[in-house]
């Protein structure tokens, strides 16, 4: 059972590969030391925000039994180019036969593909209708969509230019992956000691405060002595 899905197996290998490609995870898995067998930790603590979002989308898409797909703004965690690729290949592609509910706080240029647009402001539904009706009521969305569309177009041109330059570079030496299996576990168990706290541990803890253990002990003893002296003085004064 792979770490990228909760309770499914690898029997549907073709579906698995299609979901990975559509959710733009293929390159990420190739970069990991043991591919999809790499341990990603609790809640994916060693993944970026964009990778977490794409893993969540991939898990949802891999389950074909669900008729409704709820996506809580996963596109905001990725750049516009990747967001459009996920939208086209996942939401409009693999999930085309499902009822899809997508929350967006950006990438408003994608609203044109929606059958129904619901605008929520301050926790209330401010508008609902098709794209044309929504833009008529909220023209600001159109300007934001135009800016995002322009940004995506420029990014595509830059990536095309970079790709052409990379194609002109000779392939480098192959990377040694002989130790790939050894890197599938990214988390290691911490050393734990049961019983009384040792003097060495206390000394190390005190040294981390910036003072030596001896200095800290002197300060504590001096403070205790002064406090006891003041207490005796107050009792003597009250007795008189």
CSV table of C-alpha atoms in Angstrom, one decimal:
chain,number,residue,atom,x,y,z
A,1,UNK,CA,0.0,0.0,0.0
A,2,UNK,CA,1.5,3.3,-1.1
A,3,UNK,CA,1.7,6.4,1.2
A,4,UNK,CA,0.0,8.6,-1.3
A,5,UNK,CA,-3.5,7.0,-0.9
A,6,UNK,CA,-5.3,6.0,2.3
A,7,UNK,CA,-7.0,2.6,1.6
A,8,UNK,CA,-6.5,1.8,-2.1
A,9,UNK,CA,-4.1,-0.6,-3.7
A,10,UNK,CA,-2.0,-0.5,-6.9
A,11,UNK,CA,-4.3,-2.9,-8.9
A,12,UNK,CA,-5.4,0.0,-11.1
A,13,UNK,CA,-1.9,1.0,-12.2
A,14,UNK,CA,-3.2,2.8,-15.3
A,15,UNK,CA,-5.6,5.0,-13.3
A,16,UNK,CA,-2.9,5.6,-10.8
A,17,UNK,CA,-0.4,6.9,-13.4
A,18,UNK,CA,-3.1,9.1,-15.1
A,19,UNK,CA,-4.0,10.7,-11.8
A,20,UNK,CA,-0.3,11.4,-11.0
A,21,UNK,CA,0.2,13.0,-14.4
A,22,UNK,CA,-3.0,15.1,-14.3
A,23,UNK,CA,-2.3,16.4,-10.8
A,24,UNK,CA,1.3,17.3,-11.9
A,25,UNK,CA,2.9,15.0,-9.4
A,26,UNK,CA,5.0,12.9,-11.7
A,27,UNK,CA,8.1,15.1,-11.6
A,28,UNK,CA,7.8,15.5,-7.8
A,29,UNK,CA,7.8,11.7,-7.3
A,30,UNK,CA,10.7,11.3,-9.6
A,31,UNK,CA,12.7,13.7,-7.5
A,32,UNK,CA,12.0,11.8,-4.3
A,33,UNK,CA,14.6,9.2,-3.2
A,34,UNK,CA,12.2,6.3,-3.4
A,35,UNK,CA,9.4,7.6,-5.6
A,36,UNK,CA,5.9,7.0,-4.2
A,37,UNK,CA,7.4,4.7,-1.5
A,38,UNK,CA,9.0,7.7,0.2
A,39,UNK,CA,7.8,8.4,3.6
A,40,UNK,CA,6.3,11.9,3.7
A,41,UNK,CA,5.6,12.2,7.4
A,42,UNK,CA,2.6,13.1,9.4
A,43,UNK,CA,0.4,15.5,7.5
A,44,UNK,CA,3.1,15.7,4.9
A,45,UNK,CA,5.3,17.9,7.0
A,46,UNK,CA,8.2,17.6,4.5
A,47,UNK,CA,6.1,18.6,1.5
A,48,UNK,CA,5.6,22.1,0.2
A,49,UNK,CA,2.2,23.7,0.3
A,50,UNK,CA,1.7,23.1,-3.4
A,51,UNK,CA,2.7,19.5,-3.1
A,52,UNK,CA,0.2,18.9,-0.3
A,53,UNK,CA,-2.5,20.5,-2.4
A,54,UNK,CA,-1.7,18.3,-5.4
A,55,UNK,CA,-1.5,15.1,-3.3
A,56,UNK,CA,-5.0,15.9,-1.9
A,57,UNK,CA,-6.4,16.5,-5.4
A,58,UNK,CA,-4.8,13.2,-6.5
A,59,UNK,CA,-6.3,11.2,-3.6
A,60,UNK,CA,-9.7,12.6,-4.4
A,61,UNK,CA,-9.5,11.8,-8.1
A,62,UNK,CA,-8.2,8.3,-7.6
A,63,UNK,CA,-11.4,7.3,-5.9
A,64,UNK,CA,-13.8,6.7,-8.7
A,65,UNK,CA,-16.8,5.7,-6.5
A,66,UNK,CA,-17.6,9.3,-5.4
A,67,UNK,CA,-20.1,11.3,-7.5
A,68,UNK,CA,-19.4,14.7,-6.0
A,69,UNK,CA,-15.9,16.2,-5.9
A,70,UNK,CA,-15.4,19.0,-3.3
A,71,UNK,CA,-12.2,21.0,-3.7
A,72,UNK,CA,-11.5,23.7,-1.1
A,73,UNK,CA,-9.3,26.1,-3.0
A,74,UNK,CA,-6.4,23.8,-3.8
A,75,UNK,CA,-5.3,26.0,-6.7
A,76,UNK,CA,-4.2,28.9,-4.5
A,77,UNK,CA,-1.2,26.9,-3.3
A,78,UNK,CA,0.3,26.5,-6.8
A,79,UNK,CA,1.5,28.9,-9.4
A,80,UNK,CA,-0.8,29.9,-12.3
A,81,UNK,CA,0.7,27.6,-14.9
A,82,UNK,CA,0.4,24.5,-12.6
A,83,UNK,CA,-3.1,25.6,-11.5
A,84,UNK,CA,-4.3,25.8,-15.1
A,85,UNK,CA,-2.8,22.4,-15.9
A,86,UNK,CA,-4.5,20.8,-12.9
A,87,UNK,CA,-7.8,22.5,-13.8
A,88,UNK,CA,-7.7,21.3,-17.4
A,89,UNK,CA,-6.4,17.8,-16.8
A,90,UNK,CA,-8.1,17.0,-13.5
A,91,UNK,CA,-11.3,19.0,-13.1
A,92,UNK,CA,-12.2,19.3,-16.8
A,93,UNK,CA,-10.5,16.0,-17.6
A,94,UNK,CA,-10.6,13.0,-15.3
A,95,UNK,CA,-13.4,14.4,-13.2
A,96,UNK,CA,-15.6,15.6,-16.1
A,97,UNK,CA,-18.4,13.1,-15.3
A,98,UNK,CA,-18.6,14.1,-11.6
A,99,UNK,CA,-20.4,17.0,-9.9
A,100,UNK,CA,-17.5,19.4,-9.1
A,101,UNK,CA,-17.6,22.1,-6.5
A,102,UNK,CA,-14.5,24.2,-6.6
A,103,UNK,CA,-13.7,27.1,-4.2
A,104,UNK,CA,-11.3,29.7,-5.5
A,105,UNK,CA,-9.8,32.8,-4.0
A,106,UNK,CA,-7.7,33.4,-7.1
A,107,UNK,CA,-7.4,32.2,-10.7
A,108,UNK,CA,-10.7,34.0,-11.5
A,109,UNK,CA,-10.0,33.5,-15.2
A,110,UNK,CA,-11.1,29.9,-14.7
A,111,UNK,CA,-14.7,31.0,-13.8
A,112,UNK,CA,-15.6,31.1,-17.4
A,113,UNK,CA,-15.7,27.2,-17.4
A,114,UNK,CA,-18.1,27.0,-14.5
A,115,UNK,CA,-21.8,26.1,-15.1
A,116,UNK,CA,-22.7,28.1,-12.0
A,117,UNK,CA,-20.8,30.8,-10.1
A,118,UNK,CA,-21.6,31.6,-6.5
A,119,UNK,CA,-20.0,34.7,-5.0
A,120,UNK,CA,-19.6,34.7,-1.2
A,121,UNK,CA,-18.9,37.9,0.7
A,122,UNK,CA,-18.6,38.1,4.5
A,123,UNK,CA,-20.0,34.6,4.9
A,124,UNK,CA,-23.1,35.4,2.8
A,125,UNK,CA,-24.1,34.5,-0.7
A,126,UNK,CA,-23.8,37.8,-2.6
A,127,UNK,CA,-24.6,36.4,-6.1
A,128,UNK,CA,-25.2,33.2,-7.9
A,129,UNK,CA,-25.7,32.6,-11.6
A,130,UNK,CA,-23.7,31.9,-14.8
A,131,UNK,CA,-20.4,33.5,-15.7
A,132,UNK,CA,-21.9,36.3,-17.7
A,133,UNK,CA,-24.3,37.3,-15.0
A,134,UNK,CA,-21.6,37.2,-12.3
A,135,UNK,CA,-19.2,39.4,-14.3
A,136,UNK,CA,-22.1,41.9,-14.9
A,137,UNK,CA,-22.6,42.2,-11.2
A,138,UNK,CA,-18.9,42.1,-10.2
A,139,UNK,CA,-16.9,43.6,-13.1
A,140,UNK,CA,-13.8,43.6,-10.8
A,141,UNK,CA,-13.6,39.9,-11.3
A,142,UNK,CA,-13.2,40.3,-15.0
A,143,UNK,CA,-10.2,42.7,-14.6
A,144,UNK,CA,-8.6,40.2,-12.2
A,145,UNK,CA,-9.2,37.4,-14.6
A,146,UNK,CA,-7.6,39.3,-17.4
A,147,UNK,CA,-4.5,40.0,-15.4
A,148,UNK,CA,-4.2,36.4,-14.3
A,149,UNK,CA,-4.7,35.2,-17.9
A,150,UNK,CA,-1.9,37.6,-19.1
A,151,UNK,CA,0.4,36.3,-16.4
A,152,UNK,CA,-0.2,32.7,-17.4
A,153,UNK,CA,0.5,33.6,-21.1
A,154,UNK,CA,3.8,35.2,-20.2
A,155,UNK,CA,4.8,32.3,-18.0
A,156,UNK,CA,4.1,29.9,-20.8
A,157,UNK,CA,6.4,31.9,-23.1
A,158,UNK,CA,9.2,31.9,-20.5
A,159,UNK,CA,8.9,28.2,-19.9
A,160,UNK,CA,9.0,27.5,-23.7
A,161,UNK,CA,12.1,29.6,-23.9
A,162,UNK,CA,13.7,27.8,-21.0
A,163,UNK,CA,12.8,24.4,-22.5
A,164,UNK,CA,14.4,25.3,-25.8
A,165,UNK,CA,17.6,26.3,-24.0
A,166,UNK,CA,17.7,23.0,-22.0
A,167,UNK,CA,17.3,21.0,-25.2
A,168,UNK,CA,20.5,22.6,-26.5
A,169,UNK,CA,22.5,21.5,-23.5
A,170,UNK,CA,24.2,18.1,-23.6
A,171,UNK,CA,22.8,15.5,-21.2
A,172,UNK,CA,24.8,15.3,-18.0
A,173,UNK,CA,26.2,12.1,-16.4
A,174,UNK,CA,23.5,9.7,-15.0
A,175,UNK,CA,22.8,10.1,-11.4
A,176,UNK,CA,23.8,7.3,-9.1
A,177,UNK,CA,20.6,5.9,-7.6
A,178,UNK,CA,22.1,2.9,-5.9
A,179,UNK,CA,21.2,4.3,-2.5
A,180,UNK,CA,17.7,5.2,-3.4
A,181,UNK,CA,16.1,2.4,-1.3
A,182,UNK,CA,18.0,3.6,1.7
A,183,UNK,CA,16.4,7.0,1.5
A,184,UNK,CA,12.7,6.0,1.6
A,185,UNK,CA,12.4,6.7,5.3
A,186,UNK,CA,12.8,10.4,6.0
A,187,UNK,CA,11.8,10.2,9.7
A,188,UNK,CA,13.9,8.5,12.3
A,189,UNK,CA,12.9,7.5,15.8
A,190,UNK,CA,14.2,9.8,18.5
A,191,UNK,CA,16.4,8.4,21.3
A,192,UNK,CA,14.4,8.2,24.5
A,193,UNK,CA,15.5,7.4,28.1
A,194,UNK,CA,13.2,6.4,30.8
A,195,UNK,CA,13.7,7.0,34.5
A,196,UNK,CA,15.3,9.9,36.4
A,197,UNK,CA,16.9,12.8,34.7
A,198,UNK,CA,20.6,12.5,34.8
A,199,UNK,CA,22.9,15.2,36.1
A,200,UNK,CA,24.5,15.5,32.7
A,201,UNK,CA,21.1,16.3,31.1
A,202,UNK,CA,20.5,19.0,33.7
A,203,UNK,CA,24.0,20.5,33.1
A,204,UNK,CA,23.5,20.5,29.4
A,205,UNK,CA,20.1,22.2,29.8
A,206,UNK,CA,21.5,24.8,32.0
A,207,UNK,CA,24.5,25.4,29.7
A,208,UNK,CA,22.0,26.1,26.8
A,209,UNK,CA,20.7,29.1,28.8
A,210,UNK,CA,24.0,30.9,28.1
A,211,UNK,CA,25.4,30.5,31.6
A,212,UNK,CA,27.5,27.8,33.0
A,213,UNK,CA,25.9,25.3,35.4
A,214,UNK,CA,27.9,26.7,38.3
A,215,UNK,CA,26.7,30.3,37.6
A,216,UNK,CA,23.1,29.2,37.5
A,217,UNK,CA,23.5,27.3,40.8
A,218,UNK,CA,25.1,30.3,42.5
A,219,UNK,CA,22.3,32.6,41.2
A,220,UNK,CA,19.6,30.2,42.5
A,221,UNK,CA,21.2,29.7,45.9
A,222,UNK,CA,21.8,33.5,46.3
A,223,UNK,CA,18.2,34.2,45.4
A,224,UNK,CA,16.9,31.6,47.8
A,225,UNK,CA,19.1,32.9,50.6
A,226,UNK,CA,18.0,36.5,50.1
A,227,UNK,CA,14.3,35.5,50.0
A,228,UNK,CA,14.6,33.6,53.2
A,229,UNK,CA,16.5,36.5,54.9
A,230,UNK,CA,13.8,38.9,53.9
A,231,UNK,CA,11.1,36.5,55.2
A,232,UNK,CA,12.9,36.3,58.6
A,233,UNK,CA,13.3,40.1,58.7
A,234,UNK,CA,9.6,40.7,58.0
A,235,UNK,CA,8.6,38.2,60.7
A,236,UNK,CA,10.9,39.9,63.2
A,237,UNK,CA,9.5,43.4,62.3
A,238,UNK,CA,5.9,42.2,62.7
A,239,UNK,CA,6.7,40.6,66.1
A,240,UNK,CA,7.9,43.9,67.4
